[in-house]
Coordinates of C-alpha atoms and ligand atoms in Angstrom, one line a residue:
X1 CA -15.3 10.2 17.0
X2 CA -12.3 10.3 15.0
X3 CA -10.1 8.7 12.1
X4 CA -6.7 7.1 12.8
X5 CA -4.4 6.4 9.9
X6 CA -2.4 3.6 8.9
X7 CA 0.1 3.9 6.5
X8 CA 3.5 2.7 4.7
X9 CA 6.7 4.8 5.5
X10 CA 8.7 3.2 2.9
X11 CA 7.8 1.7 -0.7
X12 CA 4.9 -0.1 0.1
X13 CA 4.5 -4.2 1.4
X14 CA 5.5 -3.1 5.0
X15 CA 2.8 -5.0 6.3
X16 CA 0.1 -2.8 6.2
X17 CA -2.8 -5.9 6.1
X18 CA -1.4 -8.1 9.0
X19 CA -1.3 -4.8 11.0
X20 CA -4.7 -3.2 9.9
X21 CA -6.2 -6.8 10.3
X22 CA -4.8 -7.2 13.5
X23 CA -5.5 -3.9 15.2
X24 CA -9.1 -3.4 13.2
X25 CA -10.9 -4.5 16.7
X26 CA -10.2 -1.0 18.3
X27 CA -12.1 0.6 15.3
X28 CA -16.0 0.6 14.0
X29 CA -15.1 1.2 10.4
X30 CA -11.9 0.4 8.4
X31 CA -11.3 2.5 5.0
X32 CA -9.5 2.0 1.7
X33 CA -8.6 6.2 0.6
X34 CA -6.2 5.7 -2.4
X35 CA -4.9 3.6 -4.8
X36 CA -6.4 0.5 -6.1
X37 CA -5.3 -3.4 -7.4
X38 CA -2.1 -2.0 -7.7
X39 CA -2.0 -2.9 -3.9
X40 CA -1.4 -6.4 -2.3
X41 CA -2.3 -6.8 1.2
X42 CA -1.0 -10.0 3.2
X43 CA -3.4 -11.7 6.2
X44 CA -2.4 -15.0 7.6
X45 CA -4.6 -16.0 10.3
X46 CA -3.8 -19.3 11.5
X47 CA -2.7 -21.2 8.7
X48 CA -4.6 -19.5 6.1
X49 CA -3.3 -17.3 3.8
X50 CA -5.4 -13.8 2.4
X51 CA -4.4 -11.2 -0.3
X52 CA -6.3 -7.9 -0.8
X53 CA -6.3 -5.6 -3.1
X54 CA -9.3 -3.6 -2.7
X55 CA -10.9 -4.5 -0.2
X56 CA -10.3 -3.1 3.1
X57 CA -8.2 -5.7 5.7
X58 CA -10.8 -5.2 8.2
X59 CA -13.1 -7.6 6.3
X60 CA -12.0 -10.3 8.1
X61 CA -13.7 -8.8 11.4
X62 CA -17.4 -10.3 11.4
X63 CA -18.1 -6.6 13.7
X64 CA -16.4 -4.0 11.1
X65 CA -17.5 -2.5 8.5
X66 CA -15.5 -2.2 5.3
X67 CA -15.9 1.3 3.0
X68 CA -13.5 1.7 0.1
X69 CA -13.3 5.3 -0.3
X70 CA -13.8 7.7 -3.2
X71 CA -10.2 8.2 -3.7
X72 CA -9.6 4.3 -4.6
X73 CA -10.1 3.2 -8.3
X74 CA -11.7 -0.1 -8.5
X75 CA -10.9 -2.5 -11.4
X76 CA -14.3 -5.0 -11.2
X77 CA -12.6 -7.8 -12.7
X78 CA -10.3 -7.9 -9.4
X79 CA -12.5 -6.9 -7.4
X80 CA -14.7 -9.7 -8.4
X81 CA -12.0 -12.1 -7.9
X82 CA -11.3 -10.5 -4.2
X83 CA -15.2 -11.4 -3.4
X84 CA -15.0 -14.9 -5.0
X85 CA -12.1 -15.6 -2.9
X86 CA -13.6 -14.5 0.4
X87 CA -16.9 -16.5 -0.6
X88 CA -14.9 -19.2 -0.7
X89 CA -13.1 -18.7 2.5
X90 CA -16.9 -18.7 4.0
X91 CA -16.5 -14.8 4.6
X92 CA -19.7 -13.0 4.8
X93 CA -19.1 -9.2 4.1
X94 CA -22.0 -8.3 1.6
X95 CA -23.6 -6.6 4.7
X96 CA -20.7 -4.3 5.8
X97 CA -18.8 -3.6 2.8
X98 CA -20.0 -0.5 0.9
X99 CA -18.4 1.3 -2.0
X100 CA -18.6 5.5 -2.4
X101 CA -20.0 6.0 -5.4
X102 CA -17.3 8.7 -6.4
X103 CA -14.3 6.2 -6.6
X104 CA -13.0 5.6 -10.3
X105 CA -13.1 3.0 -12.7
X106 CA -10.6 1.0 -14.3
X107 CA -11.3 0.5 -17.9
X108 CA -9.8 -2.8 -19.4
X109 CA -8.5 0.1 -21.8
X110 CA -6.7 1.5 -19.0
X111 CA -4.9 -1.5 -18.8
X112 CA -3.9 -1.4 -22.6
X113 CA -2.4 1.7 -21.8
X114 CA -0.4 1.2 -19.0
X115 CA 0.8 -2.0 -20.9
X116 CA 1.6 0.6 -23.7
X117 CA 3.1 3.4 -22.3
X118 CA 5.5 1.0 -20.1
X119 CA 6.5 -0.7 -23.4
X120 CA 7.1 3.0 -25.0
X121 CA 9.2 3.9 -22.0
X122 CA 12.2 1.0 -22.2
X123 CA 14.9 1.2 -20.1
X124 CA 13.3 3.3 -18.0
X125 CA 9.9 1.8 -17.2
X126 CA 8.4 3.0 -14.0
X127 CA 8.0 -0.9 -13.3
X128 CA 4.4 -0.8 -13.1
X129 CA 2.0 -3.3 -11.7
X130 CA 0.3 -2.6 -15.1
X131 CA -3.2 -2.7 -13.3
X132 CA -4.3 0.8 -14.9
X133 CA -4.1 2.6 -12.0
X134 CA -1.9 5.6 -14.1
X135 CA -4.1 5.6 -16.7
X136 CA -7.3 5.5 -14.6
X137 CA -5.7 8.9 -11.9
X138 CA -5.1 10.7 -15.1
X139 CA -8.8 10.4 -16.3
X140 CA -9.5 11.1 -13.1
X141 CA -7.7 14.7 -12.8
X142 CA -8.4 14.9 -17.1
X143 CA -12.2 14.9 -16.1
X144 CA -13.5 12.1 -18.3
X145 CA -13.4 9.1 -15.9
X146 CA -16.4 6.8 -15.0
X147 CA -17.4 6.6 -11.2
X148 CA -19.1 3.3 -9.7
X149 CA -22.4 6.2 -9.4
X150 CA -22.3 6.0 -12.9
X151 CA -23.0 2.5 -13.7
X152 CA -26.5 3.0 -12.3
X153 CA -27.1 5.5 -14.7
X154 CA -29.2 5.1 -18.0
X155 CA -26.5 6.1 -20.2
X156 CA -23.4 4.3 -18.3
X157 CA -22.7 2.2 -21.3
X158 CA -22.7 5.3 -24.0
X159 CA -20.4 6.8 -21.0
X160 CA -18.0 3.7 -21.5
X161 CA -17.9 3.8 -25.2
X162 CA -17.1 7.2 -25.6
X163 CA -14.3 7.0 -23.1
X164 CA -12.9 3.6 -24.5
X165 CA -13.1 5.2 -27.8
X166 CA -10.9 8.2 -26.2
X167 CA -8.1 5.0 -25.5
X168 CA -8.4 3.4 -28.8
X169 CA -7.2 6.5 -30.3
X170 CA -4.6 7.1 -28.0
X171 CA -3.3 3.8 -28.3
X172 CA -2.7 4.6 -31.8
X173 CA 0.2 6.4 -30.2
X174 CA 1.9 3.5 -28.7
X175 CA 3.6 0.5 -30.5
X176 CA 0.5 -2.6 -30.4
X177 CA 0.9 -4.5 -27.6
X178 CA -1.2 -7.8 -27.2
X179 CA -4.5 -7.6 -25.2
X180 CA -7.6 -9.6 -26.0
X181 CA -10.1 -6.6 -25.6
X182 CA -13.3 -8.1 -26.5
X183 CA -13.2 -11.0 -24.0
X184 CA -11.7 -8.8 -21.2
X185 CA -14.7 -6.2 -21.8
X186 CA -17.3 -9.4 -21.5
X187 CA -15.9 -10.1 -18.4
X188 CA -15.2 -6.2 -17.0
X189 CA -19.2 -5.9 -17.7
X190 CA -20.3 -9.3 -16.1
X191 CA -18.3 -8.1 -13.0
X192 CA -20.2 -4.6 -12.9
X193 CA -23.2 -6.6 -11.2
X194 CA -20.6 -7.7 -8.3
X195 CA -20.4 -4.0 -7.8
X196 CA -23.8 -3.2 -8.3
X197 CA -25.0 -5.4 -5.1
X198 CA -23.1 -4.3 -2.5
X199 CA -24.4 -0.9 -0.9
X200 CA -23.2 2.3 -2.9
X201 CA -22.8 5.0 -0.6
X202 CA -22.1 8.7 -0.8
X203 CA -18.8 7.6 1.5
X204 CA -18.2 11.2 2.6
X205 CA -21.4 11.7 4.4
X206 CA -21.3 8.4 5.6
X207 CA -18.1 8.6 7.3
X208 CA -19.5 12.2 8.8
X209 CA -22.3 11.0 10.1
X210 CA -20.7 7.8 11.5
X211 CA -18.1 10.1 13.1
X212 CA -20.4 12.3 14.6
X213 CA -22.3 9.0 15.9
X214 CA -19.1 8.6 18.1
X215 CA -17.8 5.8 15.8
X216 CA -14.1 5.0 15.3
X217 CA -12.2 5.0 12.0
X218 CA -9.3 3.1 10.4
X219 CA -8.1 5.0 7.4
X220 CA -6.1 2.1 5.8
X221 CA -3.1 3.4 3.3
X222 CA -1.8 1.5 -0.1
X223 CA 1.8 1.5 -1.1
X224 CA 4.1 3.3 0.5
X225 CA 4.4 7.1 1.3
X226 CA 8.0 6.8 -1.1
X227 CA 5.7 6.1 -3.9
X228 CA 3.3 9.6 -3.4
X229 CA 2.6 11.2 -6.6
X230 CA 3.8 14.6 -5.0
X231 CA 6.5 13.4 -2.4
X232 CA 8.0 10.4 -3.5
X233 CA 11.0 9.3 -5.9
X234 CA 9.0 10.6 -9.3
X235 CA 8.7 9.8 -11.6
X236 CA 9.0 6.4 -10.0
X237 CA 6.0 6.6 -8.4
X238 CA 2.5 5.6 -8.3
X239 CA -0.5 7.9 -9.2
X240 CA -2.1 9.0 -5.8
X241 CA -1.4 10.6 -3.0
X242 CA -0.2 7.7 -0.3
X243 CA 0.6 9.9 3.0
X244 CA -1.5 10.7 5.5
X245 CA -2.8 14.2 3.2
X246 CA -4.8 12.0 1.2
X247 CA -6.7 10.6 3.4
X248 CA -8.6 13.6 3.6
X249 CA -9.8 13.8 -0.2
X250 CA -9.9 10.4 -0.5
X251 CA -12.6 9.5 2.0
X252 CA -14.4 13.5 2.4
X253 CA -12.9 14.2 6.4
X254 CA -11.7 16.9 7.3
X255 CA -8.0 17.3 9.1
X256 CA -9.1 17.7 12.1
X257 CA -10.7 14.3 12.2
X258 CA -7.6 12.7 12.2
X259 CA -6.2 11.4 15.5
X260 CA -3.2 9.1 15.2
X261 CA -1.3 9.0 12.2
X262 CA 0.8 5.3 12.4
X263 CA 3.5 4.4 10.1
X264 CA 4.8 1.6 9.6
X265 CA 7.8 0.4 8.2
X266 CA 9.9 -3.2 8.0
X267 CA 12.6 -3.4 10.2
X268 CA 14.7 -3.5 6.7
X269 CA 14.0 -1.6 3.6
X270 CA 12.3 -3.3 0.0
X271 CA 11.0 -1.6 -3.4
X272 CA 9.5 -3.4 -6.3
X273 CA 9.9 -2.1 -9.7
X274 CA 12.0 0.6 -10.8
X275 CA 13.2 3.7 -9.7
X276 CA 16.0 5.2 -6.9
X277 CA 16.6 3.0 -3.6
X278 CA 19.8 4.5 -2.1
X279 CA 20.6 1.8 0.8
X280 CA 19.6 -1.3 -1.9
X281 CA 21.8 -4.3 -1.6
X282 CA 22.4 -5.7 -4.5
X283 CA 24.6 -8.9 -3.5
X284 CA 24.2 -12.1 -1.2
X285 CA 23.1 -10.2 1.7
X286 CA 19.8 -8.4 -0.4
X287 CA 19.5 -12.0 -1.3
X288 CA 19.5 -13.6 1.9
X289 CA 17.0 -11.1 3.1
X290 CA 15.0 -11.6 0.3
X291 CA 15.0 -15.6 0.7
X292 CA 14.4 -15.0 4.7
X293 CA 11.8 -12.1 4.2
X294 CA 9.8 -14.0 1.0
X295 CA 10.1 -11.3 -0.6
X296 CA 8.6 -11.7 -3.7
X297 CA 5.1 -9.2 -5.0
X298 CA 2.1 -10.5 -3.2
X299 CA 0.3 -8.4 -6.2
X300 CA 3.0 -9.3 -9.4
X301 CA 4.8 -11.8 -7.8
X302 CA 8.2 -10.2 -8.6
X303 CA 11.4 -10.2 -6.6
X304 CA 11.6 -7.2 -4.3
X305 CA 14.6 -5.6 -4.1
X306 CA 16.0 -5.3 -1.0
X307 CA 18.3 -3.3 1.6
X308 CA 19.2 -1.9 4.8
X309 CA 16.9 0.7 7.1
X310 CA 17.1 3.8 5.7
X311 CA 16.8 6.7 8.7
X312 CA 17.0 10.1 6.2
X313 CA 14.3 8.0 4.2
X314 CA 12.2 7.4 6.8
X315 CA 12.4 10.7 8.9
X316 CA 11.4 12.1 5.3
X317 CA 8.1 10.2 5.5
X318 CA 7.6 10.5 9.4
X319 CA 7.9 14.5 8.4
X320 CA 5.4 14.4 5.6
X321 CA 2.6 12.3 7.5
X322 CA 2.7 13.5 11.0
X323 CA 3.3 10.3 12.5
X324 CA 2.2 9.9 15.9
X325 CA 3.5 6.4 16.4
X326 CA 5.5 3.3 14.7
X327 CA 5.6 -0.1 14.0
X328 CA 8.7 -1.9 13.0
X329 CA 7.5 -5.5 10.9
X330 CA 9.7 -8.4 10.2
X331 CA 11.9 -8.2 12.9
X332 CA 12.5 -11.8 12.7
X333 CA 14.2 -11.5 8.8
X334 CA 16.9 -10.4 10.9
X335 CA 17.1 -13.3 13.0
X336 CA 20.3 -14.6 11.5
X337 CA 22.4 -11.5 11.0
X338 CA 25.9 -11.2 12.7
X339 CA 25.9 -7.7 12.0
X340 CA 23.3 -5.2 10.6
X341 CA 23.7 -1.8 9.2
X342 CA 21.6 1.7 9.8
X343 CA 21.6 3.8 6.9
X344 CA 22.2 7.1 9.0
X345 CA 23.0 9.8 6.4
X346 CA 22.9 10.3 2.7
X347 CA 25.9 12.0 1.1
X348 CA 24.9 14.2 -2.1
X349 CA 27.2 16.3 -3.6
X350 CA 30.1 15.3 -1.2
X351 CA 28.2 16.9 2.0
X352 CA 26.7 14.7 5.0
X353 CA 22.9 15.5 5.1
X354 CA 19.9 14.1 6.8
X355 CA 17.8 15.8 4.2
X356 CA 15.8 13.8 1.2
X357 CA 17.2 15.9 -1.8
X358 CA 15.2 17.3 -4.6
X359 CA 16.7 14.4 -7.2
X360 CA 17.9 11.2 -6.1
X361 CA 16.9 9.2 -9.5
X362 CA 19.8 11.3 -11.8
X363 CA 22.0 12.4 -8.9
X364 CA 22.2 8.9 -6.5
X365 CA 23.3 9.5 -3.2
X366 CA 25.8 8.0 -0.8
X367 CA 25.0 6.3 2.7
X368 CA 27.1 6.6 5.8
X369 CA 26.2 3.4 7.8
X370 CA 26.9 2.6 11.3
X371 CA 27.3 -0.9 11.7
X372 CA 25.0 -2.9 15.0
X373 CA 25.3 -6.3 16.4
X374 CA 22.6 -8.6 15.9
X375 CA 20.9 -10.8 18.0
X376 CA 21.4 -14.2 16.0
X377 CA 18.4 -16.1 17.5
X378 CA 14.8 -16.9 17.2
X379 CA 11.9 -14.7 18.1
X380 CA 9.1 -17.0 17.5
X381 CA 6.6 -17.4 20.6
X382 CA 8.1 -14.0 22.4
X383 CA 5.1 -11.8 23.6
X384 CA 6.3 -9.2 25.4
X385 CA 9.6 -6.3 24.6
X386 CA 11.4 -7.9 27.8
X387 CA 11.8 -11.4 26.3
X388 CA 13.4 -10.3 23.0
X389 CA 17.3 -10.6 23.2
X390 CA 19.0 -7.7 24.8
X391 CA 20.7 -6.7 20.9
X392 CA 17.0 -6.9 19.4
X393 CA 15.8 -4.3 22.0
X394 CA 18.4 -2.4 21.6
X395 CA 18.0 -2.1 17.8
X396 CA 14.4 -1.2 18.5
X397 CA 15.3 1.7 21.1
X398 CA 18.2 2.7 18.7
X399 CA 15.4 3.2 16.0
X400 CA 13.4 4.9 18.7
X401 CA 15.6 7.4 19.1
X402 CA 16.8 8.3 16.0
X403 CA 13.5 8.6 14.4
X404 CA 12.5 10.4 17.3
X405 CA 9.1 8.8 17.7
X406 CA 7.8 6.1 19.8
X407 CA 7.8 2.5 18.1
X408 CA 4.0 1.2 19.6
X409 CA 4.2 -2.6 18.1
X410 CA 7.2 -4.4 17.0
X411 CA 5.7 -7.4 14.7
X412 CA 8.0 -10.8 14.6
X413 CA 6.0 -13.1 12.4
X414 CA 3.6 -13.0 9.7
X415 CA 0.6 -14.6 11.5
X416 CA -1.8 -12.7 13.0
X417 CA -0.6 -12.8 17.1
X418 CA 2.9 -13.2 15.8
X419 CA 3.6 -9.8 17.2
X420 CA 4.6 -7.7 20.5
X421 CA 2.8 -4.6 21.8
X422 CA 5.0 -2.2 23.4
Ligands
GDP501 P1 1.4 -4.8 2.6 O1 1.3 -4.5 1.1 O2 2.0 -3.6 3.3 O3 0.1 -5.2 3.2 O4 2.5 -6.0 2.7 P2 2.5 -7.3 1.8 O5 1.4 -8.2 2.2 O6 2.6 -7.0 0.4 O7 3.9 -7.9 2.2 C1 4.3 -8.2 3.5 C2 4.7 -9.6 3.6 O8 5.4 -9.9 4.8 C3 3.5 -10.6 3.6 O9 3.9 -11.8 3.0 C4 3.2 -10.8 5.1 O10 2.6 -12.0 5.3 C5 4.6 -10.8 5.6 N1 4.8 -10.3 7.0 C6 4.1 -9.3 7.6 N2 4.6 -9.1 8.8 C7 5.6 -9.9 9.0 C8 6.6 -10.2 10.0 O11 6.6 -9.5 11.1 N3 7.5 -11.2 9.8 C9 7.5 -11.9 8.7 N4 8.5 -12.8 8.5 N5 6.7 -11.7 7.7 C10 5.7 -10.7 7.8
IMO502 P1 1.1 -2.2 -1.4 O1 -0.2 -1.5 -1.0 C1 4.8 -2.0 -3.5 C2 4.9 0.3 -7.2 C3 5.1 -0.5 -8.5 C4 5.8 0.5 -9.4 C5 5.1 1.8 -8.9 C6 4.0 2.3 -9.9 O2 0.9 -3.7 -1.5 O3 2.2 -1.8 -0.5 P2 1.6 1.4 -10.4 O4 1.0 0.1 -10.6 O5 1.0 2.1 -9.2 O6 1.6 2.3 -11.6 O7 3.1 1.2 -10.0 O8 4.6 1.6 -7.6 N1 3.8 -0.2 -6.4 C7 3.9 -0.9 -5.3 N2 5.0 -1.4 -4.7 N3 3.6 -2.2 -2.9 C8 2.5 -1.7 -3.5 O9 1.3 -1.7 -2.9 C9 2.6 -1.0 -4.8 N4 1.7 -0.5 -5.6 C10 2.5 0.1 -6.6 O10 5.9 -1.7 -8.3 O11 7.2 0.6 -9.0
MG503 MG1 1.8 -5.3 -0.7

């Protein structure tokens, strides 16, 4: 019937798993298009804590199938981890989570040289989550990478060697950096079998034919659209394409397939790793909404770094996706705020503008901030827009209208019904 996107307007961890897992049961079919274990989706349902990193956050769903799409690169070591975890959790997904057999494979040597090329880079690292997924993209568009389809095929393991002997001498490039090779090439191998018993499927006709069936699609985004390979603050970026364009290479629909395109964003502003973040607060305040917002890499584990909304920024990535709607997350980090600030317009070069300019990482720009009252009070429990303190909505509608584009759910907690539908 028709896909519906879901994806980050800022620098990723906006809460794209509670929000995929909690609206998955208005879709048939949620969809992983891009990226890879570089990713770190949060689900708490009840008092059980989740993270994802491949797998779709519709898994959780006994009803929904689960496809992660050619455009994802799949480390099997993590993934196998992922499975072991949901086993454990007394998950059953083996029937309804398939894998097209055109997504990528990360090499343990792709690891070794993300590791190595970080190192090389100093000062200024790109702050990787070192999982390979640079290394992995660039095979990718180079035109020597391996593909899941390929590990059913007779000469897979020629395929690897020739390839891992590719990295080896590329390596010799980089200052040696520690990596126990051997034992992590046991255990990528072992993993492959993980792989090789769920259903590989050729994802694009799937999807097609499911479509045409009159079944509804969740394309479910990774990072954060600031983080595109084309579009966002490069070279502090990740490797794919993370707005709403990708979607159609990275799961084989066409644009016209796509119905609503929701982005979603925290009701603050966070970035892990390196690279431009004009409204960053880099004092007690980023720290206070760090220790109120957890925020710390559900992936690395690192301190995010944290700031103020950011409206230039995200008009930007409403722009570049064609949102449709919004959803505002972690409303309640603000709970405790006297006072807290819009980031309204950038100054660059001395001149007001609204506009993202082409360079932010050697030319920083300013912020003109207009300063709101907050609503100093708890949210927990409140269900509907009505209830919320009268400086809360207003903060919401303020968004509203200055992003231009309706805000559909306003999320207040990080359990699953912690949340209001507007
Ligand atoms: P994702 O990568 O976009 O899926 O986001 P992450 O899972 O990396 O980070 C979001 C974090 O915020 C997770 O720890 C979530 O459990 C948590 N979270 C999500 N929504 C809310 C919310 O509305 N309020 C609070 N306090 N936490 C939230
Ligand atoms: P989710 O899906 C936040 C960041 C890294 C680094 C840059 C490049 O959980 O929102 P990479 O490993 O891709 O080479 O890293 O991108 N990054 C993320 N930041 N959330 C993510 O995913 C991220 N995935 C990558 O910190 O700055
Ligand atoms: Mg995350």
């Amino acid at each position: 019937m028709y896909v519906d996107v879901l994806l980050g307007l800022q620098w990723g961890d906006e809460g794209k798993g509670k929000i995929v897992d909690f609206i998955a049961d208005q879709y048939d079919i949620v969809c992983r298009f891009q990226g890879g274990p570089n990713a770190g989706h949060t689900i708490i349902i009840k008092d059980k804590k989740y993270v994802l990193h491949t797998i779709p956050s519709g898994v959780f769903r006994s009803n929904i199938t689960n496809i992660i799409g050619n455009g994802v690169v799949i480390d099997p070591i993590t993934f196998e981890k992922e499975l072991a975890a949901l086993d454990q959790a007394g998950i059953e997904y083996r029937s309804r989570l398939m894998i097209s057999k055109k997504a990528h494979l990360i090499l343990p040597t792709h690891r070794m040289l993300d590791a190595a090329s970080e190192s090389s880079k100093g000062e200024s690292k790109i702050g990787s989550t070192l999982k390979g997924i640079g290394p992995t993209y660039m095979d990718k568009t180079g035109r020597n990478g391996l593909r899941v389809g390929d590990i059913f095929l007779p000469d897979f393991e020629k395929k690897y060697t020739i390839l891992k002997e590719k990295h080896l001498g590329l390596l010799k490039l980089y200052p040696e950096t520690s990596f126990d090779l051997q034992a992590e090439e046991e255990k990528w191998f072992n993993s492959l079998a993980e792989i090789k018993g769920l259903k590989s499927i050729n994802g694009e006709y799937y999807i097609n034919d499911e479509l045409k069936a009159g079944k509804r699609v969740l394309a479910e985004g990774a990072q954060g659209s600031m983080l595109d390979i084309d579009y966002g603050t490069y070279p502090f970026v990740t490797s794919s394409n993370t707005i709403s364009a990708g979607v159609c290479s990275g799961l084989g629909v066409a644009p016209s397939k796509i119905r609503e395109v929701i982005g979603i964003a925290k009701a603050y502003c966070t970035r892990v790793g390196s690279g431009p973040f004009p409204t960053e607060l880099d004092n007690e305040i980023g720290e206070t909404l760090r220790r109120i917002g957890h925020e710390f890499g559900a992936t690395t584990g690192r301190s995010r770094r944290c700031g103020w909304i950011d409206i230039p920024q995200l008009k930007y990535t409403i722009m570049l996706n064609g949102v449709t709607q919004i959803i505002i997350t972690k409303l309640d980090v603000l709970n405790t705020f006297d006072n807290i600030m819009i980031g309204q317009k950038y100054i660059s070069n001395g001149q007001l503008t609204e506009e993202m300019p082409f360079d932010i990482v050697s030319n920083p720009v300013g912020i003109e901030y207009s300063e709101e009252k907050g609503w100093n009070s708890d949210l927990a429990g409140i269900k509907d827009f009505g209830s919320l303190p009268n400086t809360a909505q207003e903060y919401i509608q303020k968004l509203e209208g200055l992003l231009e584009t309706k805000i559909s759910i306003v999320s207040t907690g990080p359990e699953r019904s912690e949340l209001i539908v507007l």
